[in-house]
Short mmCIF file of N, CA and C in Angstrom, two decimals:
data_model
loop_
_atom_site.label_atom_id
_atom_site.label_comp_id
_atom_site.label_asym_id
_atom_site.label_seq_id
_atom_site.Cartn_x
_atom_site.Cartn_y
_atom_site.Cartn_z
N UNK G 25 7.93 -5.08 9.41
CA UNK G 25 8.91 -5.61 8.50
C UNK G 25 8.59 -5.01 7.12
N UNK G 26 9.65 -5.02 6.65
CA UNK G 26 9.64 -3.89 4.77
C UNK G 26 10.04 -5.28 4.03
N UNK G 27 8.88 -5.13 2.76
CA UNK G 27 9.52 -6.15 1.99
C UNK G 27 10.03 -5.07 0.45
N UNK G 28 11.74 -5.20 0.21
CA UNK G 28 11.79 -3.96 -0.85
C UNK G 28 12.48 -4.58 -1.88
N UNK G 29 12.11 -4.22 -2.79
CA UNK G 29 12.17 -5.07 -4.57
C UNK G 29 14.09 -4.38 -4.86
N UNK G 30 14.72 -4.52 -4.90
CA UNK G 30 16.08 -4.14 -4.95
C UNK G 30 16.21 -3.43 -6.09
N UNK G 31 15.33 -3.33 -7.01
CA UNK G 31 15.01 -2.83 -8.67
C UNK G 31 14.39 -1.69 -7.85
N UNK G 32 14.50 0.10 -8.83
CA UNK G 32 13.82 0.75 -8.56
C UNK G 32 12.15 0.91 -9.16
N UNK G 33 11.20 0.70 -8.29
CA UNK G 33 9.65 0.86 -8.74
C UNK G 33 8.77 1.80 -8.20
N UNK G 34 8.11 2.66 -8.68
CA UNK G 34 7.82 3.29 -7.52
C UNK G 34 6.04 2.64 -7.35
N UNK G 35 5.76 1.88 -8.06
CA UNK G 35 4.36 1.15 -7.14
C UNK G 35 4.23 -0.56 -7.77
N UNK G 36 3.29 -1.38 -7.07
CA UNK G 36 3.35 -2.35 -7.46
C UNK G 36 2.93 -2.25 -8.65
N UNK G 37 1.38 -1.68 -9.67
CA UNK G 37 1.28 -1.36 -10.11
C UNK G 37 1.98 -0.76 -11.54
N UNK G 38 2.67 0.24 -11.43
CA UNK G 38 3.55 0.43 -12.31
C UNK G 38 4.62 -0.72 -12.87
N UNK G 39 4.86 -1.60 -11.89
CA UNK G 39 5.72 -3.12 -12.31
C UNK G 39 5.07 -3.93 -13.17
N UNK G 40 3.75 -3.89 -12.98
CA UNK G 40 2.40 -4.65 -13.88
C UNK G 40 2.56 -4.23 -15.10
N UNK G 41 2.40 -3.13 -15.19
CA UNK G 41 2.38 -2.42 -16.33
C UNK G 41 3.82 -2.14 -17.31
N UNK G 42 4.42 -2.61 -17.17
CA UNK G 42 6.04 -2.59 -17.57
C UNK G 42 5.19 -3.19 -18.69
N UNK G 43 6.66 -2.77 -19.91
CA UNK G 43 6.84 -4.40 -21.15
C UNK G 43 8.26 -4.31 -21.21
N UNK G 44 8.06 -5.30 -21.91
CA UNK G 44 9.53 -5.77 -22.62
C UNK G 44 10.42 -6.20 -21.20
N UNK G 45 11.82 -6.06 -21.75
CA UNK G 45 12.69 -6.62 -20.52
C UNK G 45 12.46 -6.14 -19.09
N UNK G 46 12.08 -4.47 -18.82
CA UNK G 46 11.59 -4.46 -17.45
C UNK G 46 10.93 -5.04 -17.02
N UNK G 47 9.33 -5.89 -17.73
CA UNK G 47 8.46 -6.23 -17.24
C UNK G 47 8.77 -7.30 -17.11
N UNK G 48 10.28 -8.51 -17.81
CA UNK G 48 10.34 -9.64 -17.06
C UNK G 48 11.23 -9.43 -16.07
N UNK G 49 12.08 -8.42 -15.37
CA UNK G 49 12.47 -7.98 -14.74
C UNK G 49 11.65 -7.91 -13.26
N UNK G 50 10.98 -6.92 -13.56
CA UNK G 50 9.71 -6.71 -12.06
C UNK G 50 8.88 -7.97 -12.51
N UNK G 51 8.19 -8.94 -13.02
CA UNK G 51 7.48 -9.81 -12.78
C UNK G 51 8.37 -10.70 -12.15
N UNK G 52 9.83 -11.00 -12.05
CA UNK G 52 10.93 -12.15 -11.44
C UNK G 52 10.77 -11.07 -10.08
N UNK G 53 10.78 -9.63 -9.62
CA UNK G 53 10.80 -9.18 -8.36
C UNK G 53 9.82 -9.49 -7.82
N UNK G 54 8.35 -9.41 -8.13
CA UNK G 54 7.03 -9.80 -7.82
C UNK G 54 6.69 -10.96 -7.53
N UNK G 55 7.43 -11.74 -8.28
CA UNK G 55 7.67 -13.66 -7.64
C UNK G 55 8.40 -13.60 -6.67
N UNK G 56 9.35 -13.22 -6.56
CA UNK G 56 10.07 -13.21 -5.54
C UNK G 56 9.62 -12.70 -4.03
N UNK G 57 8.79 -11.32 -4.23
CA UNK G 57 8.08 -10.49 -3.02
C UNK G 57 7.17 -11.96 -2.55
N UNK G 58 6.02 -12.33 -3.80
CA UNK G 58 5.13 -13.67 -3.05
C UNK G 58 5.50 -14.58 -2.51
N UNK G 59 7.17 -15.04 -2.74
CA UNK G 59 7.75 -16.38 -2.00
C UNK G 59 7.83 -15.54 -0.51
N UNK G 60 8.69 -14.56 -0.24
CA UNK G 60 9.04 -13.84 0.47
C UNK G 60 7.73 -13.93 1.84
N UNK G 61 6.78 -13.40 0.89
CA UNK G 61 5.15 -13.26 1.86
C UNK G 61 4.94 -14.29 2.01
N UNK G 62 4.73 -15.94 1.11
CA UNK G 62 4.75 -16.99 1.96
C UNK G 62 5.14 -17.64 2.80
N UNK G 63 6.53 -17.52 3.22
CA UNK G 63 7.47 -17.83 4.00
C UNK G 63 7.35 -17.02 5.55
N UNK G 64 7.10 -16.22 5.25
CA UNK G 64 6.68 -14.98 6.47
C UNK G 64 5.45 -15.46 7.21
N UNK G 65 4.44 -15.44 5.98
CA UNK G 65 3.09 -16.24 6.92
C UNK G 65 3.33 -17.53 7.54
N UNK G 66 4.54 -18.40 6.84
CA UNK G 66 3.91 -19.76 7.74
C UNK G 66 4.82 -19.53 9.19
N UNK G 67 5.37 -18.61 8.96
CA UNK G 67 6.62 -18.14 10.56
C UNK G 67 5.36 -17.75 11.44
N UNK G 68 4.73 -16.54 11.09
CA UNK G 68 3.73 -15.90 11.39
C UNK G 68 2.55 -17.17 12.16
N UNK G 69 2.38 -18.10 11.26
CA UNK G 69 1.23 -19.34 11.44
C UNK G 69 1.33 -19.61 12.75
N UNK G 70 2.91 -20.52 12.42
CA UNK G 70 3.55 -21.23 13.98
C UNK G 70 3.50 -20.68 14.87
N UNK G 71 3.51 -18.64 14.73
CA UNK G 71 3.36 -18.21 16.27
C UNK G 71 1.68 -17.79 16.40
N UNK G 72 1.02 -18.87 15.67
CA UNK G 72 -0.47 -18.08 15.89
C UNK G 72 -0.84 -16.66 15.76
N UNK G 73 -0.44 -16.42 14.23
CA UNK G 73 -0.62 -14.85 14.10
C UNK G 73 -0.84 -15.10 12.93
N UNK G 74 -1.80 -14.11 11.99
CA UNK G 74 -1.91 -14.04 10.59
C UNK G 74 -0.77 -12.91 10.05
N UNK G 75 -0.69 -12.91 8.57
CA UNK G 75 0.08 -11.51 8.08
C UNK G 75 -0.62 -10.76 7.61
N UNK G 76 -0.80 -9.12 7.56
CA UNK G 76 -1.24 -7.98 7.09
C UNK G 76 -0.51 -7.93 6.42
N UNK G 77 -0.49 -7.64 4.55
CA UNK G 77 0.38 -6.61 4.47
C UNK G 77 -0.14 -5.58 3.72
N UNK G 78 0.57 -4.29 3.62
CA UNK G 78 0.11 -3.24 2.37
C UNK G 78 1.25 -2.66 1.82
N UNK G 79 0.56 -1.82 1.03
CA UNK G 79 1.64 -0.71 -0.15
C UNK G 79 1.02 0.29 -0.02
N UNK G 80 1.86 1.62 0.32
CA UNK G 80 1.07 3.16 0.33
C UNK G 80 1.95 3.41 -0.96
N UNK G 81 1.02 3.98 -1.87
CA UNK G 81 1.33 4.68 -3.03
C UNK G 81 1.19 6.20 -3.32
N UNK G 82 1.61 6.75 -3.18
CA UNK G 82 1.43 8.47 -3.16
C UNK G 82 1.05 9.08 -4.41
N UNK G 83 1.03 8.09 -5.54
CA UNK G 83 0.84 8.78 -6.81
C UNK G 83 1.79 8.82 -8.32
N UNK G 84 1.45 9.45 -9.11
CA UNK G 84 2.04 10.02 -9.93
C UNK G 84 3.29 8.98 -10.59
N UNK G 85 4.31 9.24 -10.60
CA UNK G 85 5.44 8.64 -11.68
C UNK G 85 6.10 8.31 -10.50
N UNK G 86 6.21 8.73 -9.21
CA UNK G 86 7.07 8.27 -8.38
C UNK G 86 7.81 9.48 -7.50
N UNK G 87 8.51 10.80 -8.47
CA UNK G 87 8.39 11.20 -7.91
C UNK G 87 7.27 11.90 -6.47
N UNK G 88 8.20 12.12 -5.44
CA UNK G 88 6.58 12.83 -4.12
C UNK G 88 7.06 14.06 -3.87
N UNK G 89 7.74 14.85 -3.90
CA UNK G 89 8.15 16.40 -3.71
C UNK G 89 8.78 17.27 -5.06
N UNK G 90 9.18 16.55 -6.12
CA UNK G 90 10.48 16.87 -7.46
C UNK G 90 11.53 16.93 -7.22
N UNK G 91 11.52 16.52 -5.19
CA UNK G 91 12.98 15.87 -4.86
C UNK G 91 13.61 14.48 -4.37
N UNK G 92 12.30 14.14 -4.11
CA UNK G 92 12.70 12.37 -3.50
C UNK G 92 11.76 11.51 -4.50
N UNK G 93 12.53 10.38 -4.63
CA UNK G 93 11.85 8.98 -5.28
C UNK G 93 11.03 8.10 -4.19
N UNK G 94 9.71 7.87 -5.06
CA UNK G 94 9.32 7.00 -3.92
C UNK G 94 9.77 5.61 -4.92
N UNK G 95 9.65 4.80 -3.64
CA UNK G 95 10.20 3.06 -3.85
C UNK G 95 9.77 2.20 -3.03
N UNK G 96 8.88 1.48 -4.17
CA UNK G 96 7.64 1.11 -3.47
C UNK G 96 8.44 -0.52 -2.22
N UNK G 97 7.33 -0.82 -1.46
CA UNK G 97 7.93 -1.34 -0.47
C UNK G 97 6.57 -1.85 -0.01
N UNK G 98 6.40 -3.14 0.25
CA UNK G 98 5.65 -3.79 1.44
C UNK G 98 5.44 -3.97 2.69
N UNK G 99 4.65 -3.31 3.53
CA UNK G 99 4.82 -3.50 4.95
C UNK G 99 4.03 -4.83 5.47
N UNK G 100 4.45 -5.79 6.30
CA UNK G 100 3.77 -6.55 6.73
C UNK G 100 3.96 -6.16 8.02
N UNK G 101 2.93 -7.26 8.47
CA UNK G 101 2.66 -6.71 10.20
C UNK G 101 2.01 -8.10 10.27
N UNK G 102 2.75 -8.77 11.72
CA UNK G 102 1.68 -9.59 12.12
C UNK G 102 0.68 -9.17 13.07
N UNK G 103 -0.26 -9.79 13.19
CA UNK G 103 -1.82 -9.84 13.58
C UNK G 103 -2.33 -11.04 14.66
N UNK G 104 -2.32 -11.08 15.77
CA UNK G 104 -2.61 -12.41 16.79
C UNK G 104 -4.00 -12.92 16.04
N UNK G 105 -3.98 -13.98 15.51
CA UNK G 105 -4.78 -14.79 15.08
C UNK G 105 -6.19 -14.70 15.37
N UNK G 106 -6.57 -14.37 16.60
CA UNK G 106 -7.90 -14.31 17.34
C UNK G 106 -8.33 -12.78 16.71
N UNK G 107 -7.25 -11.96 16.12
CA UNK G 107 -8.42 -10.80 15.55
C UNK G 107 -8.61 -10.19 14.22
N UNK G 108 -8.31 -11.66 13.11
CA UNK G 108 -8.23 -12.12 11.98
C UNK G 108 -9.49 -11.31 11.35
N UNK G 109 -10.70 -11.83 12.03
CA UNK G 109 -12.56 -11.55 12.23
C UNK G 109 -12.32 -9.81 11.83
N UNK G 110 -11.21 -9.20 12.45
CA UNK G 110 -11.26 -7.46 12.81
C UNK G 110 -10.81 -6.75 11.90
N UNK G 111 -9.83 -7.41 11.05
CA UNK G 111 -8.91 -6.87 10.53
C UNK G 111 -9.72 -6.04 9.35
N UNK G 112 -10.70 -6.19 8.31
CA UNK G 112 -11.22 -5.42 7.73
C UNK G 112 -11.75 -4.22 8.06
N UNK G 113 -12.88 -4.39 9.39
CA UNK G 113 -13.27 -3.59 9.60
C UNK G 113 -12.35 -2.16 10.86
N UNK G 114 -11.02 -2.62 10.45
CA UNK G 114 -10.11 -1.57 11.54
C UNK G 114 -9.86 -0.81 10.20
N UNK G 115 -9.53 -1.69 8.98
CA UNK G 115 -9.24 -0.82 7.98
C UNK G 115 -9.85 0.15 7.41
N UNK G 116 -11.11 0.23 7.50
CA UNK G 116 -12.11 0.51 6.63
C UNK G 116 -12.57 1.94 7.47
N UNK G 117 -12.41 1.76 9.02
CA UNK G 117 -12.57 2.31 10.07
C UNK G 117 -11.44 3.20 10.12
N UNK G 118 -10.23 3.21 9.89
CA UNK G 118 -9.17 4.12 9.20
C UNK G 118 -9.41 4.66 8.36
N UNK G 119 -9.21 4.07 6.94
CA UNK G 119 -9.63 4.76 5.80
C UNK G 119 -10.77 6.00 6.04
N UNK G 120 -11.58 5.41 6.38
CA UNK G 120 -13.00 6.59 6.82
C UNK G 120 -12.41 7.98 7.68
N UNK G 121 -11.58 7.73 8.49
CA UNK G 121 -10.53 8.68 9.76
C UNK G 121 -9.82 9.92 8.83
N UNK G 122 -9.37 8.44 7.80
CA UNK G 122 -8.02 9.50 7.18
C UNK G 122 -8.90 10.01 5.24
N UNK G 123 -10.00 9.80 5.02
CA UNK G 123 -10.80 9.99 4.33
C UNK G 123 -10.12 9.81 2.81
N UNK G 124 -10.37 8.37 2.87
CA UNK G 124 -9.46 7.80 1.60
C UNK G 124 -11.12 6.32 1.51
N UNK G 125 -11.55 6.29 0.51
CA UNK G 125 -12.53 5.52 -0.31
C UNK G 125 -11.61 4.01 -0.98
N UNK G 126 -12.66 2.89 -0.62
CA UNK G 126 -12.73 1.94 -0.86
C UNK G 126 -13.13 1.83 -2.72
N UNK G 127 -12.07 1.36 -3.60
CA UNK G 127 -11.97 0.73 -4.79
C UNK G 127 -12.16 -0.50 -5.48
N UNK G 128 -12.32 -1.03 -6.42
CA UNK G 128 -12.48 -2.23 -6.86
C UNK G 128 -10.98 -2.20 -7.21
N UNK G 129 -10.30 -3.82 -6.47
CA UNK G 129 -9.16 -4.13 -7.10
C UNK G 129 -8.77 -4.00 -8.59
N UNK G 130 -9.84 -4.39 -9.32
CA UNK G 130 -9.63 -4.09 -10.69
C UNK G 130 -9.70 -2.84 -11.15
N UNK G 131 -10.15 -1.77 -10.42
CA UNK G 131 -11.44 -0.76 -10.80
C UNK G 131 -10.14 0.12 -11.73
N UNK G 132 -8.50 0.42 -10.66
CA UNK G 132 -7.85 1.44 -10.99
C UNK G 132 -6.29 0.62 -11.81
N UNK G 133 -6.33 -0.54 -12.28
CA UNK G 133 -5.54 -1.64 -12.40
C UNK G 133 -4.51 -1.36 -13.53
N UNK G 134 -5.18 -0.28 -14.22
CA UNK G 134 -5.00 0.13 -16.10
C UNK G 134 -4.19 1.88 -15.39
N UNK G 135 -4.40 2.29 -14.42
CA UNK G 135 -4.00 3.20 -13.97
C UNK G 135 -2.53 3.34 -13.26
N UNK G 136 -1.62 4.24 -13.33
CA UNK G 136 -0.14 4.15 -13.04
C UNK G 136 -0.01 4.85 -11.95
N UNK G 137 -0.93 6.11 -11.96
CA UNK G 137 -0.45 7.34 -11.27
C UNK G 137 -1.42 7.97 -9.90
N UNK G 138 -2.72 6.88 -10.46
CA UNK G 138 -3.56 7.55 -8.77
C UNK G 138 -2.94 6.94 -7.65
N UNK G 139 -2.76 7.63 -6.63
CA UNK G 139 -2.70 7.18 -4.81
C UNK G 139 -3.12 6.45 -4.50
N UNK G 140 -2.99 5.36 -4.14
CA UNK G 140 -3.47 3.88 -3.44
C UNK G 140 -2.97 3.48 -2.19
N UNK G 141 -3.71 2.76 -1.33
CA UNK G 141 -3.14 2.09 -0.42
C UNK G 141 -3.82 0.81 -0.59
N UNK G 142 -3.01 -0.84 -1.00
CA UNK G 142 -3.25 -1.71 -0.94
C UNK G 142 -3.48 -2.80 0.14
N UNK G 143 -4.37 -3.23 0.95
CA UNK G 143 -4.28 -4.26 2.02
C UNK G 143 -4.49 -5.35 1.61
N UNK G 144 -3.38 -6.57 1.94
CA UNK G 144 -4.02 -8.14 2.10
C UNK G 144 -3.76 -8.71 2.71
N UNK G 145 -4.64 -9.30 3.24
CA UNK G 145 -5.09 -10.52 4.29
C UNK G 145 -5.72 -11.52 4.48
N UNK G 146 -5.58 -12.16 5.11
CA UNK G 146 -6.51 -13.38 5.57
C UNK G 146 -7.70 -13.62 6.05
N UNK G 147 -8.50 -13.87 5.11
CA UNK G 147 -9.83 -13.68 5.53
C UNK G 147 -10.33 -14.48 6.54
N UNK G 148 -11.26 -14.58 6.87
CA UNK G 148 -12.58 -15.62 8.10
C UNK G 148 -12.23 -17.44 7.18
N UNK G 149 -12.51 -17.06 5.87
CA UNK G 149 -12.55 -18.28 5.34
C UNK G 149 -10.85 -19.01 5.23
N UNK G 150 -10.13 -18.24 5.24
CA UNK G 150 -8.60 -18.36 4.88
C UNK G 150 -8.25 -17.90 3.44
N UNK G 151 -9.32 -17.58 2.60
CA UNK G 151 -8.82 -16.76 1.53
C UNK G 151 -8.54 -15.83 1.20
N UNK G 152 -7.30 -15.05 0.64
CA UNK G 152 -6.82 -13.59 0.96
C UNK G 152 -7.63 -13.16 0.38
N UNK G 153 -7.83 -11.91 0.94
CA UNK G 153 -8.60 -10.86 1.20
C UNK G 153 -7.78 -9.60 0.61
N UNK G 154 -8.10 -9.09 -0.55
CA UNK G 154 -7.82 -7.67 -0.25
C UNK G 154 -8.64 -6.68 -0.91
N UNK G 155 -8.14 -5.10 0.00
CA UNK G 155 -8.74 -4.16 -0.36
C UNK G 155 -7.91 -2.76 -0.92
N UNK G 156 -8.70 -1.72 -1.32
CA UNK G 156 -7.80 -1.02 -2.16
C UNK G 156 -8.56 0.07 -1.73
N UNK G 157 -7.71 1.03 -1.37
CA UNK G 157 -8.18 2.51 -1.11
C UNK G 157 -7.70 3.65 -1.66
N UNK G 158 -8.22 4.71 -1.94
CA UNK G 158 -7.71 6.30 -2.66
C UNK G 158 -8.22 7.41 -2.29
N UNK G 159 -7.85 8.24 -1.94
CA UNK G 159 -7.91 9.50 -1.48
C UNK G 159 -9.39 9.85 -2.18
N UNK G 160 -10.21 10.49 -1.61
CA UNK G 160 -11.41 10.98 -1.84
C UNK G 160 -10.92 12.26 -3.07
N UNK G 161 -11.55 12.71 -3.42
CA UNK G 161 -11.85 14.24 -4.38
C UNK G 161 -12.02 15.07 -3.92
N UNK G 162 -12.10 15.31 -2.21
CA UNK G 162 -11.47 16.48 -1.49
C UNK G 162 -10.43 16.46 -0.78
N UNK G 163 -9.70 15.03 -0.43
CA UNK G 163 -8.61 14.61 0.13
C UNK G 163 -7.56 15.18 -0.93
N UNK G 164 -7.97 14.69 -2.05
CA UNK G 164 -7.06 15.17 -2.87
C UNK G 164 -6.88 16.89 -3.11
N UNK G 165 -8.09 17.47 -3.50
CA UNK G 165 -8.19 18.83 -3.26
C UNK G 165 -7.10 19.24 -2.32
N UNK G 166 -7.76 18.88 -1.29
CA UNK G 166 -6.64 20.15 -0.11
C UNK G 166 -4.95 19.45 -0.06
N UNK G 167 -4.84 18.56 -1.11
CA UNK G 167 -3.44 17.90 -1.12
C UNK G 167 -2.84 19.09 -1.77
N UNK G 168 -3.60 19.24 -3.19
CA UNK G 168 -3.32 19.90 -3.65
C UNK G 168 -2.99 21.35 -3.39
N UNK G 169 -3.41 21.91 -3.08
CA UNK G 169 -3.71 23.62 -2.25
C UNK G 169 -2.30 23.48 -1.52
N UNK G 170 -2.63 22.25 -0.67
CA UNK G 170 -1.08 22.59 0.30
C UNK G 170 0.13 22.59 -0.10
N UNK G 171 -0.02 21.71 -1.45
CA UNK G 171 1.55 21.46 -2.37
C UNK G 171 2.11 22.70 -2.94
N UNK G 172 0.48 23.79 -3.35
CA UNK G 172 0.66 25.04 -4.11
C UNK G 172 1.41 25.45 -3.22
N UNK G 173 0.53 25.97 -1.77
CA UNK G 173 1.41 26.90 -0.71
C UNK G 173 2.83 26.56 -0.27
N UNK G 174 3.06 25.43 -0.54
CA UNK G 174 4.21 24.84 -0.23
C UNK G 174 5.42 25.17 -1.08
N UNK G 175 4.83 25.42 -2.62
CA UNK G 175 5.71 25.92 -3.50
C UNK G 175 6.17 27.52 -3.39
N UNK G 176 5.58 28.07 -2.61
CA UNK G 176 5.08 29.65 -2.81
C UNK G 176 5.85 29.57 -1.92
N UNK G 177 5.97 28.92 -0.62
CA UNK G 177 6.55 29.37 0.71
C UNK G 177 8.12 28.77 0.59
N UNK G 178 8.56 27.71 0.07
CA UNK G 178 9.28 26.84 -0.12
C UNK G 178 9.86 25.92 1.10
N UNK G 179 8.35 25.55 1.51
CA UNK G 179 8.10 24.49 2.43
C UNK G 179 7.98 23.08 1.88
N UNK G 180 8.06 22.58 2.55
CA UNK G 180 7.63 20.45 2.09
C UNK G 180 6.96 20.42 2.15
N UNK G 181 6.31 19.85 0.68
CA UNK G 181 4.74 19.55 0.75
C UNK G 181 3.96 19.03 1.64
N UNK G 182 3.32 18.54 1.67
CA UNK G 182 2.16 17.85 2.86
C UNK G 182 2.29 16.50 2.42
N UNK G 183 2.14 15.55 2.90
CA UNK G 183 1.91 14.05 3.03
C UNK G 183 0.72 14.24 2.71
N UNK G 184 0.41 12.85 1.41
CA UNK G 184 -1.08 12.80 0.99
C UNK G 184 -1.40 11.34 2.18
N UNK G 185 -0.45 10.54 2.45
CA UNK G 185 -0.50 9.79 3.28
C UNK G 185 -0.34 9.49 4.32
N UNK G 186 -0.93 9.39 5.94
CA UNK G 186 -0.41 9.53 6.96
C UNK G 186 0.59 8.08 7.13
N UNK G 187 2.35 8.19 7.44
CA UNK G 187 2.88 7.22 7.41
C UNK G 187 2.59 6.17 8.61
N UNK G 188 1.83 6.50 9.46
CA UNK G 188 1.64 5.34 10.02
C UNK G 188 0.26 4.67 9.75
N UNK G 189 -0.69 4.83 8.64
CA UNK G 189 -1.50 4.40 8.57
C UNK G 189 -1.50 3.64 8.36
N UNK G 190 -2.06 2.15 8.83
CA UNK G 190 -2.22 0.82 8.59
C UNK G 190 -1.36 0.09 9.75
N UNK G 191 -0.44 0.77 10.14
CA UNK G 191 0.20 0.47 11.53
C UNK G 191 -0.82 -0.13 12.98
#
């Protein structure tokens, strides 16, 4: 399931960082996304399942090629309850696969434009849980290289993100 802010944003992030009338703008979309996610989990509850959700962020201002907008979007996923215990360490166990490093939620918070992928969940204790990941400094490297060749050849860049990750 996609949860999508009807306002164009291209990360959660960047909505934070708004002022003035946008920022009461995306802070009324951002209330709205959390009612949205509460309502989902207690559906989710009744069928004995927790909710995952995340945000893949690709970067930069939004544009991802200098031809498409990204717009940012929430994926949730439910999770059968019994593997609540797992759910970190599948992530973390990805991330490592697709070689993207574990962040302090706060660490990149002041930042608009690095690549993120956000997870939250339900922890062991029942308190959400989340984590924050970014492309390593060679992930990014060979992003880069491929975007060059991509310009040279006038191919589509490369995905810094695999889209089914977190799936």
């Amino acid at each position: 399931m996609l949860i999508v802010p009807i306002g164009h944003y291209p990360s959660t992030r960047q909505m934070q960082m708004l002022t003035g009338e946008e920022a009461t703008t995306a802070q009324s979309a951002l209330a709205e996304i959390a009612q949205i996610k509460s309502r989902i989990a207690a559906v989710y509850e009744e069928r004995k399942e927790v909710m995952v959700c995340f945000e893949v962020f690709g970067g930069g201002a939004g544009v991802v090629d200098g031809n498409r907008l990204q717009h940012m979007h929430v994926q949730v996923v439910p999770v059968p309850a019994e593997l609540r215990s797992k759910i970190e360490e599948v992530f973390e166990e990805e991330c490592r696969r697709e070689d993207l490093e574990a962040v302090e939620e706060e660490q990149p918070s002041d930042d608009a434009v690095t690549p993120y992928c956000r997870v939250e969940f339900p922890g062991d204790d029942g308190k959400t849980r989340v984590l924050v990941f970014s492309p390593s400094a060679a992930k990014m490297d060979a992003w880069r290289q491929g975007c060059a060749e991509a310009a040279e050849t006038g191919r589509r860049p490369p995905r810094l993100f695999n889209l089914q990750f977190g799936r």
